[in-house]
Amino acid sequence: MTAAIGTSTGLRTLVGDRLRHADPALLRALALRTRHDVVLDALRGRSTVAAGLSLAAALAGMGRSGEELAEAVGIYEQVLDVEGPRALPSVDQRHLVQAAFLAGRHDLVERGLAELPRLTDAVVSGLRADLANPAVGGAGALPHARWVELFGERFVRRGLAAPRVAADGPCLFDGLGLEPGRTVDGPLVSVVVPAYRPDEGLLTSVRSVLAQSHTRLEVLLVDDRSGEEFDELFARAEALDPRVRLLRMERNGGSYLARNAALEQSAGELVTTQDADDWSHPERLAAQVAAMEGAPGAVASRSAAIRCRPDLTRQWFGYSPERMNASSLMVRREVLERLGGFDRIRKGADSEMIERLRLLGEGALVDVALPLAVTRLADGSLSRADFSLGRHSPDRVLFRSAFRWWHAQVASREGAGPVPGVDVVPGARLPGVVVPGGEAPGVEALRVERDGRRPFPVPRSFRRGLPGEEVTRTAYPVVVLTDLSAPLPHVAAAAASGGPGTVAVLGRESFLRGVEDVPAWHPTCPRGAGRDGVVDLVTDADPVRAEVLVVTDAALLALPALPLPAVTAGEVLVVATLPGAGEPPRDLEEAGRTVRDWIGVPPVWVARDAADQQAWATDGWHLPLIPDLPLLSDLPLLSDRTRVPATPDARS
């Protein structure tokens, strides 16, 4: 099949008007989540500068090589030289100084601090301290004592004592320390510290908990089956204080199973957690307890943190150095027990718990917006490896979409009637579900597991291999690769006719949407895979085999997010969708090339519906309809999709 619909061309750096044909919004979406050297010539844009900044963000945010980082810095510097500071939106001003620091261009960082007016105080404070950090070795490095003062300025400005930093530890992060300036009484707080194969950072973490001004606490240190070689380190941590109690898991199950095991043996009225390599300010527990006591109806609190690398520099490209700290979550013990504890999965359960707690009513969760911890940024950690600029891993997108769908269902059943939009749950920006009027859901309604079954699906990579978990299938008659945010109301019905294991849905995003945020899975997908569903959801990392792989839109493969999915197939059907009014054309040639490179077979092109079939026929291409193919005769996957008029000049 020939392609007169569009051809691929290389993106180039910002020189004159060489990017004038790239649509800024689409280029940003493409560049942030796909190979940066691909864009459709057919797109038309408005701003060379916006396109260049999008490319720079992609090159720096992917973190693939020093050469690409240097290229990104060159683009930022050229925009600043030619267009001036006003040409850089606030987020790109932050990106410029962060990329420059990471590339060792301290001169450009200094220039940015002097000329860029939209940098936040947190960014400016962090960069000034980082430039002075003697471990970095730049021209602006100061003596250790003076740098420590700069490092602590952010704490002092927020009314907190600044930490000290010893220079002789394994790394600067493990030199953090601070004695409490007061003693505070209050309810017993159980602090759970799960650890798997820890290093010396475990002692830093536990010492910071023991140095709290809120002294009525117990520390439940959980060894998540690290192995005998770590016994000595755990023994040293337990020996730090009589308030430390060591618990050992019989099998490695992850931090959330460790938290739940500690909850069963804890005695505190309040329960909180501490990551095994982080540091907490002495006022952390006292501030969170006070926030809960001062807010009627509060059942939980959390606090903010400063993110630092082991050398105590704060630059993680694309992100502010300060954030709300999920691992600081403090919950009333009674509520946490009635909720059934944390979801028994590998990762993401703290984020789900935070949003679940919000369902208990306005003010149920109170935030303390003070930097009461320093969290360690280390490449390759379980959760941080899933995040880069503008991207969440597909597994996290599925998980977030699924648990928010369940939250909406609970709110609809238990609250004051249906939640508006419950069948079309807003995706990436939905912070929680608010029930307008009436009562919030009861605590028991929000238990994740009842009768040994969970209400929403989780990605395979999140599962722990525990008894009673869903059966992990490795082969399906049909796998449907579709726009993850598009409705597929007939898939579940079709799968039900064939029984569980008939159909799996692999969701990907279409870059033709031109959106920067990753959209959520459409609610029809988690519904079909929920407690009583029959459709399986798979993601890029799942190595499953399909007899037939159905691709509902060639755009999903013309500009595919990389790496390609692990799915293999015997046959691939690709819908040759004609572009509608206002839509960009699809590059069918590139989509076909992707199929051949990925699956190793040429695609079978099919028509979406009879109207498309006729349009192709008039152009000499006789494409079968999906329902005409034997394995798909009962799968009218696309018949409900809204038809848009085909453009007369589309060809394939």
PDB file of C-alpha atoms in Angstrom, residues 226-445:
ATOM      1  CA  SER A 226      16.583  -8.781  52.576  1.00  0.00           C
ATOM      2  CA  GLY A 227      18.842 -11.752  53.300  1.00  0.00           C
ATOM      3  CA  GLU A 228      21.329 -12.720  55.967  1.00  0.00           C
ATOM      4  CA  GLU A 229      24.005 -10.363  54.675  1.00  0.00           C
ATOM      5  CA  PHE A 230      21.865  -7.425  55.872  1.00  0.00           C
ATOM      6  CA  ASP A 231      21.273  -8.731  59.396  1.00  0.00           C
ATOM      7  CA  GLU A 232      24.145  -6.717  60.852  1.00  0.00           C
ATOM      8  CA  LEU A 233      22.829  -3.429  59.439  1.00  0.00           C
ATOM      9  CA  PHE A 234      19.306  -4.112  60.727  1.00  0.00           C
ATOM     10  CA  ALA A 235      20.760  -4.994  64.123  1.00  0.00           C
ATOM     11  CA  ARG A 236      22.625  -1.671  64.212  1.00  0.00           C
ATOM     12  CA  ALA A 237      19.429   0.205  63.380  1.00  0.00           C
ATOM     13  CA  GLU A 238      17.440  -1.663  66.056  1.00  0.00           C
ATOM     14  CA  ALA A 239      20.131  -0.936  68.640  1.00  0.00           C
ATOM     15  CA  LEU A 240      19.833   2.839  68.156  1.00  0.00           C
ATOM     16  CA  ASP A 241      16.949   3.173  70.621  1.00  0.00           C
ATOM     17  CA  PRO A 242      14.601   0.959  72.681  1.00  0.00           C
ATOM     18  CA  ARG A 243      11.699   2.470  70.734  1.00  0.00           C
ATOM     19  CA  VAL A 244      12.872   0.634  67.600  1.00  0.00           C
ATOM     20  CA  ARG A 245      11.365  -2.813  67.025  1.00  0.00           C
ATOM     21  CA  LEU A 246      12.541  -5.069  64.185  1.00  0.00           C
ATOM     22  CA  LEU A 247       9.971  -7.138  62.308  1.00  0.00           C
ATOM     23  CA  ARG A 248      10.924  -9.699  59.675  1.00  0.00           C
ATOM     24  CA  MET A 249       8.783 -10.715  56.693  1.00  0.00           C
ATOM     25  CA  GLU A 250       8.718 -14.410  55.820  1.00  0.00           C
ATOM     26  CA  ARG A 251       8.815 -13.577  52.105  1.00  0.00           C
ATOM     27  CA  ASN A 252       9.616 -10.489  50.099  1.00  0.00           C
ATOM     28  CA  GLY A 253       6.324  -8.758  49.370  1.00  0.00           C
ATOM     29  CA  GLY A 254       7.123  -5.084  48.882  1.00  0.00           C
ATOM     30  CA  SER A 255       6.764  -2.023  51.052  1.00  0.00           C
ATOM     31  CA  TYR A 256       2.949  -2.049  51.216  1.00  0.00           C
ATOM     32  CA  LEU A 257       2.709  -5.600  52.499  1.00  0.00           C
ATOM     33  CA  ALA A 258       5.420  -4.665  55.001  1.00  0.00           C
ATOM     34  CA  ARG A 259       3.383  -1.637  56.099  1.00  0.00           C
ATOM     35  CA  ASN A 260       0.277  -3.773  56.556  1.00  0.00           C
ATOM     36  CA  ALA A 261       2.213  -6.350  58.587  1.00  0.00           C
ATOM     37  CA  ALA A 262       3.557  -3.605  60.838  1.00  0.00           C
ATOM     38  CA  LEU A 263       0.070  -2.117  61.230  1.00  0.00           C
ATOM     39  CA  GLU A 264      -1.109  -5.383  62.768  1.00  0.00           C
ATOM     40  CA  GLN A 265       1.613  -5.162  65.418  1.00  0.00           C
ATOM     41  CA  SER A 266       1.580  -1.432  66.011  1.00  0.00           C
ATOM     42  CA  ALA A 267       0.136   0.251  69.079  1.00  0.00           C
ATOM     43  CA  GLY A 268      -0.061   3.885  67.986  1.00  0.00           C
ATOM     44  CA  GLU A 269      -3.227   5.905  67.759  1.00  0.00           C
ATOM     45  CA  LEU A 270      -1.671   7.392  64.622  1.00  0.00           C
ATOM     46  CA  VAL A 271       0.346   5.502  61.999  1.00  0.00           C
ATOM     47  CA  THR A 272       2.789   6.988  59.513  1.00  0.00           C
ATOM     48  CA  THR A 273       5.612   5.779  57.297  1.00  0.00           C
ATOM     49  CA  GLN A 274       9.183   6.691  56.539  1.00  0.00           C
ATOM     50  CA  ASP A 275      11.173   5.562  53.510  1.00  0.00           C
ATOM     51  CA  ALA A 276      14.324   3.673  54.410  1.00  0.00           C
ATOM     52  CA  ASP A 277      16.699   6.162  52.765  1.00  0.00           C
ATOM     53  CA  ASP A 278      15.007   9.521  53.511  1.00  0.00           C
ATOM     54  CA  TRP A 279      15.499  12.079  56.284  1.00  0.00           C
ATOM     55  CA  SER A 280      12.767  13.728  58.363  1.00  0.00           C
ATOM     56  CA  HIS A 281      13.029  17.111  60.054  1.00  0.00           C
ATOM     57  CA  PRO A 282      12.584  16.946  63.861  1.00  0.00           C
ATOM     58  CA  GLU A 283       9.293  18.879  63.558  1.00  0.00           C
ATOM     59  CA  ARG A 284       7.685  16.562  61.020  1.00  0.00           C
ATOM     60  CA  LEU A 285       5.586  14.388  63.326  1.00  0.00           C
ATOM     61  CA  ALA A 286       4.659  17.250  65.664  1.00  0.00           C
ATOM     62  CA  ALA A 287       3.481  19.437  62.771  1.00  0.00           C
ATOM     63  CA  GLN A 288       1.369  16.686  61.220  1.00  0.00           C
ATOM     64  CA  VAL A 289      -0.194  15.703  64.550  1.00  0.00           C
ATOM     65  CA  ALA A 290      -1.003  19.348  65.286  1.00  0.00           C
ATOM     66  CA  ALA A 291      -2.566  19.790  61.851  1.00  0.00           C
ATOM     67  CA  MET A 292      -4.900  16.848  62.438  1.00  0.00           C
ATOM     68  CA  GLU A 293      -5.835  17.966  65.942  1.00  0.00           C
ATOM     69  CA  GLY A 294      -6.630  21.435  64.645  1.00  0.00           C
ATOM     70  CA  ALA A 295      -8.896  20.261  61.825  1.00  0.00           C
ATOM     71  CA  PRO A 296     -12.235  18.736  62.866  1.00  0.00           C
ATOM     72  CA  GLY A 297     -12.963  15.670  60.797  1.00  0.00           C
ATOM     73  CA  ALA A 298      -9.355  15.135  59.763  1.00  0.00           C
ATOM     74  CA  VAL A 299      -8.347  11.490  59.627  1.00  0.00           C
ATOM     75  CA  ALA A 300      -4.987  11.925  57.900  1.00  0.00           C
ATOM     76  CA  SER A 301      -2.217  14.414  57.138  1.00  0.00           C
ATOM     77  CA  ARG A 302       0.899  14.647  55.046  1.00  0.00           C
ATOM     78  CA  SER A 303       3.742  17.125  54.653  1.00  0.00           C
ATOM     79  CA  ALA A 304       6.047  18.470  51.973  1.00  0.00           C
ATOM     80  CA  ALA A 305       9.610  17.477  51.194  1.00  0.00           C
ATOM     81  CA  ILE A 306      12.703  18.697  49.382  1.00  0.00           C
ATOM     82  CA  ARG A 307      14.056  16.229  46.848  1.00  0.00           C
ATOM     83  CA  CYS A 308      17.819  15.784  46.775  1.00  0.00           C
ATOM     84  CA  ARG A 309      20.372  13.541  45.170  1.00  0.00           C
ATOM     85  CA  PRO A 310      22.969  11.802  47.373  1.00  0.00           C
ATOM     86  CA  ASP A 311      25.256  14.861  47.049  1.00  0.00           C
ATOM     87  CA  LEU A 312      22.323  17.057  48.246  1.00  0.00           C
ATOM     88  CA  THR A 313      21.846  18.806  44.918  1.00  0.00           C
ATOM     89  CA  ARG A 314      18.190  19.317  44.054  1.00  0.00           C
ATOM     90  CA  GLN A 315      17.970  19.194  40.279  1.00  0.00           C
ATOM     91  CA  TRP A 316      15.671  16.589  38.710  1.00  0.00           C
ATOM     92  CA  PHE A 317      14.870  17.913  35.254  1.00  0.00           C
ATOM     93  CA  GLY A 318      11.278  19.029  34.795  1.00  0.00           C
ATOM     94  CA  TYR A 319      10.257  18.911  38.437  1.00  0.00           C
ATOM     95  CA  SER A 320      10.173  21.381  41.277  1.00  0.00           C
ATOM     96  CA  PRO A 321      12.611  20.571  44.084  1.00  0.00           C
ATOM     97  CA  GLU A 322       9.721  20.640  46.583  1.00  0.00           C
ATOM     98  CA  ARG A 323       6.619  18.443  46.559  1.00  0.00           C
ATOM     99  CA  MET A 324       4.038  16.877  48.820  1.00  0.00           C
ATOM    100  CA  ASN A 325       5.578  13.729  50.246  1.00  0.00           C
ATOM    101  CA  ALA A 326       3.416  10.624  49.751  1.00  0.00           C
ATOM    102  CA  SER A 327       5.498   8.578  52.198  1.00  0.00           C
ATOM    103  CA  SER A 328       4.777  11.083  54.980  1.00  0.00           C
ATOM    104  CA  LEU A 329       1.095  10.053  55.068  1.00  0.00           C
ATOM    105  CA  MET A 330      -0.161   9.857  58.676  1.00  0.00           C
ATOM    106  CA  VAL A 331      -3.510   8.162  59.291  1.00  0.00           C
ATOM    107  CA  ARG A 332      -5.626   7.440  62.345  1.00  0.00           C
ATOM    108  CA  ARG A 333      -5.038   3.798  63.130  1.00  0.00           C
ATOM    109  CA  GLU A 334      -8.732   2.949  63.419  1.00  0.00           C
ATOM    110  CA  VAL A 335      -9.458   4.389  59.975  1.00  0.00           C
ATOM    111  CA  LEU A 336      -6.504   2.637  58.350  1.00  0.00           C
ATOM    112  CA  GLU A 337      -7.587  -0.702  59.821  1.00  0.00           C
ATOM    113  CA  ARG A 338     -11.182  -0.247  58.666  1.00  0.00           C
ATOM    114  CA  LEU A 339      -9.897   0.596  55.186  1.00  0.00           C
ATOM    115  CA  GLY A 340      -8.065  -2.721  55.161  1.00  0.00           C
ATOM    116  CA  GLY A 341      -4.633  -1.142  55.051  1.00  0.00           C
ATOM    117  CA  PHE A 342      -2.725  -0.400  51.871  1.00  0.00           C
ATOM    118  CA  ASP A 343      -3.459  -2.170  48.616  1.00  0.00           C
ATOM    119  CA  ARG A 344      -1.299  -5.300  48.409  1.00  0.00           C
ATOM    120  CA  ILE A 345       0.654  -4.319  45.302  1.00  0.00           C
ATOM    121  CA  ARG A 346       4.245  -3.487  44.444  1.00  0.00           C
ATOM    122  CA  LYS A 347       3.929   0.271  43.959  1.00  0.00           C
ATOM    123  CA  GLY A 348       1.504   3.162  43.735  1.00  0.00           C
ATOM    124  CA  ALA A 349      -0.588   2.201  46.771  1.00  0.00           C
ATOM    125  CA  ASP A 350       0.272   5.325  48.751  1.00  0.00           C
ATOM    126  CA  SER A 351      -1.048   7.572  45.965  1.00  0.00           C
ATOM    127  CA  GLU A 352      -4.235   5.498  45.785  1.00  0.00           C
ATOM    128  CA  MET A 353      -4.653   5.652  49.565  1.00  0.00           C
ATOM    129  CA  ILE A 354      -4.301   9.441  49.574  1.00  0.00           C
ATOM    130  CA  GLU A 355      -7.066   9.832  46.998  1.00  0.00           C
ATOM    131  CA  ARG A 356      -9.215   7.228  48.774  1.00  0.00           C
ATOM    132  CA  LEU A 357      -8.946   9.157  52.036  1.00  0.00           C
ATOM    133  CA  ARG A 358     -10.219  12.277  50.278  1.00  0.00           C
ATOM    134  CA  LEU A 359     -13.452  10.409  49.572  1.00  0.00           C
ATOM    135  CA  LEU A 360     -14.201  10.416  53.291  1.00  0.00           C
ATOM    136  CA  GLY A 361     -15.189  14.061  53.086  1.00  0.00           C
ATOM    137  CA  GLU A 362     -13.850  17.562  52.767  1.00  0.00           C
ATOM    138  CA  GLY A 363     -11.032  18.093  55.230  1.00  0.00           C
ATOM    139  CA  ALA A 364     -10.436  14.380  55.811  1.00  0.00           C
ATOM    140  CA  LEU A 365      -6.839  14.857  54.610  1.00  0.00           C
ATOM    141  CA  VAL A 366      -4.920  17.953  55.690  1.00  0.00           C
ATOM    142  CA  ASP A 367      -1.657  19.043  54.096  1.00  0.00           C
ATOM    143  CA  VAL A 368       1.227  20.690  55.925  1.00  0.00           C
ATOM    144  CA  ALA A 369       3.001  22.658  53.203  1.00  0.00           C
ATOM    145  CA  LEU A 370       6.362  22.823  54.986  1.00  0.00           C
ATOM    146  CA  PRO A 371       9.572  21.045  53.887  1.00  0.00           C
ATOM    147  CA  LEU A 372       9.569  18.541  56.735  1.00  0.00           C
ATOM    148  CA  ALA A 373      11.659  15.914  54.983  1.00  0.00           C
ATOM    149  CA  VAL A 374      14.472  15.473  52.492  1.00  0.00           C
ATOM    150  CA  THR A 375      13.738  12.603  50.127  1.00  0.00           C
ATOM    151  CA  ARG A 376      16.517  10.869  48.264  1.00  0.00           C
ATOM    152  CA  LEU A 377      16.570  10.917  44.473  1.00  0.00           C
ATOM    153  CA  ALA A 378      18.444   7.943  43.124  1.00  0.00           C
ATOM    154  CA  ASP A 379      18.367   6.645  39.566  1.00  0.00           C
ATOM    155  CA  GLY A 380      16.776   3.223  39.246  1.00  0.00           C
ATOM    156  CA  SER A 381      14.586   3.300  42.362  1.00  0.00           C
ATOM    157  CA  LEU A 382      11.299   1.429  42.106  1.00  0.00           C
ATOM    158  CA  SER A 383       8.979   4.401  41.746  1.00  0.00           C
ATOM    159  CA  ARG A 384      11.244   7.132  40.402  1.00  0.00           C
ATOM    160  CA  ALA A 385      12.297   4.981  37.458  1.00  0.00           C
ATOM    161  CA  ASP A 386       8.705   5.218  36.199  1.00  0.00           C
ATOM    162  CA  PHE A 387       8.806   8.977  35.812  1.00  0.00           C
ATOM    163  CA  SER A 388      10.495  11.283  33.360  1.00  0.00           C
ATOM    164  CA  LEU A 389       9.402  14.665  32.115  1.00  0.00           C
ATOM    165  CA  GLY A 390       5.856  14.559  30.784  1.00  0.00           C
ATOM    166  CA  ARG A 391       5.590  10.794  31.057  1.00  0.00           C
ATOM    167  CA  HIS A 392       4.101   8.219  33.362  1.00  0.00           C
ATOM    168  CA  SER A 393       4.724   4.580  32.589  1.00  0.00           C
ATOM    169  CA  PRO A 394       1.756   2.877  30.892  1.00  0.00           C
ATOM    170  CA  ASP A 395       1.329   0.669  33.954  1.00  0.00           C
ATOM    171  CA  ARG A 396       0.926   3.685  36.206  1.00  0.00           C
ATOM    172  CA  VAL A 397      -1.562   5.258  33.799  1.00  0.00           C
ATOM    173  CA  LEU A 398      -3.623   2.050  33.872  1.00  0.00           C
ATOM    174  CA  PHE A 399      -3.429   1.836  37.668  1.00  0.00           C
ATOM    175  CA  ARG A 400      -4.408   5.453  38.190  1.00  0.00           C
ATOM    176  CA  SER A 401      -7.287   5.213  35.721  1.00  0.00           C
ATOM    177  CA  ALA A 402      -8.577   1.998  37.293  1.00  0.00           C
ATOM    178  CA  PHE A 403      -8.540   3.108  40.912  1.00  0.00           C
ATOM    179  CA  ARG A 404     -10.147   6.457  40.054  1.00  0.00           C
ATOM    180  CA  TRP A 405     -12.876   4.610  38.187  1.00  0.00           C
ATOM    181  CA  TRP A 406     -13.489   2.516  41.316  1.00  0.00           C
ATOM    182  CA  HIS A 407     -13.469   5.618  43.522  1.00  0.00           C
ATOM    183  CA  ALA A 408     -16.118   7.150  41.287  1.00  0.00           C
ATOM    184  CA  GLN A 409     -18.255   4.020  41.536  1.00  0.00           C
ATOM    185  CA  VAL A 410     -18.044   4.032  45.338  1.00  0.00           C
ATOM    186  CA  ALA A 411     -18.912   7.714  45.514  1.00  0.00           C
ATOM    187  CA  SER A 412     -21.864   7.164  43.208  1.00  0.00           C
ATOM    188  CA  ARG A 413     -23.242   4.219  45.217  1.00  0.00           C
ATOM    189  CA  GLU A 414     -22.568   5.476  48.711  1.00  0.00           C
ATOM    190  CA  GLY A 415     -22.969   9.218  48.285  1.00  0.00           C
ATOM    191  CA  ALA A 416     -25.869  11.442  47.319  1.00  0.00           C
ATOM    192  CA  GLY A 417     -26.737   9.863  43.999  1.00  0.00           C
ATOM    193  CA  PRO A 418     -24.721   9.541  40.797  1.00  0.00           C
ATOM    194  CA  VAL A 419     -21.532  11.487  40.397  1.00  0.00           C
ATOM    195  CA  PRO A 420     -21.731  13.712  37.325  1.00  0.00           C
ATOM    196  CA  GLY A 421     -19.537  12.229  34.621  1.00  0.00           C
ATOM    197  CA  VAL A 422     -19.052   8.919  36.420  1.00  0.00           C
ATOM    198  CA  ASP A 423     -19.060   7.095  33.086  1.00  0.00           C
ATOM    199  CA  VAL A 424     -16.511   9.484  31.645  1.00  0.00           C
ATOM    200  CA  VAL A 425     -14.169  10.000  34.553  1.00  0.00           C
ATOM    201  CA  PRO A 426     -11.759  12.890  33.877  1.00  0.00           C
ATOM    202  CA  GLY A 427      -8.344  11.380  33.594  1.00  0.00           C
ATOM    203  CA  ALA A 428      -4.968  12.832  34.332  1.00  0.00           C
ATOM    204  CA  ARG A 429      -6.139  15.858  36.288  1.00  0.00           C
ATOM    205  CA  LEU A 430      -8.767  14.233  38.519  1.00  0.00           C
ATOM    206  CA  PRO A 431      -7.456  14.746  42.082  1.00  0.00           C
ATOM    207  CA  GLY A 432     -10.214  12.707  43.674  1.00  0.00           C
ATOM    208  CA  VAL A 433     -13.961  12.261  43.468  1.00  0.00           C
ATOM    209  CA  VAL A 434     -16.176  14.844  45.134  1.00  0.00           C
ATOM    210  CA  VAL A 435     -19.765  13.937  45.879  1.00  0.00           C
ATOM    211  CA  PRO A 436     -21.904  17.068  45.435  1.00  0.00           C
ATOM    212  CA  GLY A 437     -24.241  17.285  48.419  1.00  0.00           C
ATOM    213  CA  GLY A 438     -25.125  14.467  50.790  1.00  0.00           C
ATOM    214  CA  GLU A 439     -22.800  12.218  52.764  1.00  0.00           C
ATOM    215  CA  ALA A 440     -19.391  10.916  51.805  1.00  0.00           C
ATOM    216  CA  PRO A 441     -18.899   7.159  51.409  1.00  0.00           C
ATOM    217  CA  GLY A 442     -18.518   5.105  54.580  1.00  0.00           C
ATOM    218  CA  VAL A 443     -15.091   3.784  55.479  1.00  0.00           C
ATOM    219  CA  GLU A 444     -16.006   0.117  54.982  1.00  0.00           C
ATOM    220  CA  ALA A 445     -17.195   0.818  51.438  1.00  0.00           C
TER     221      ALA A 445
END
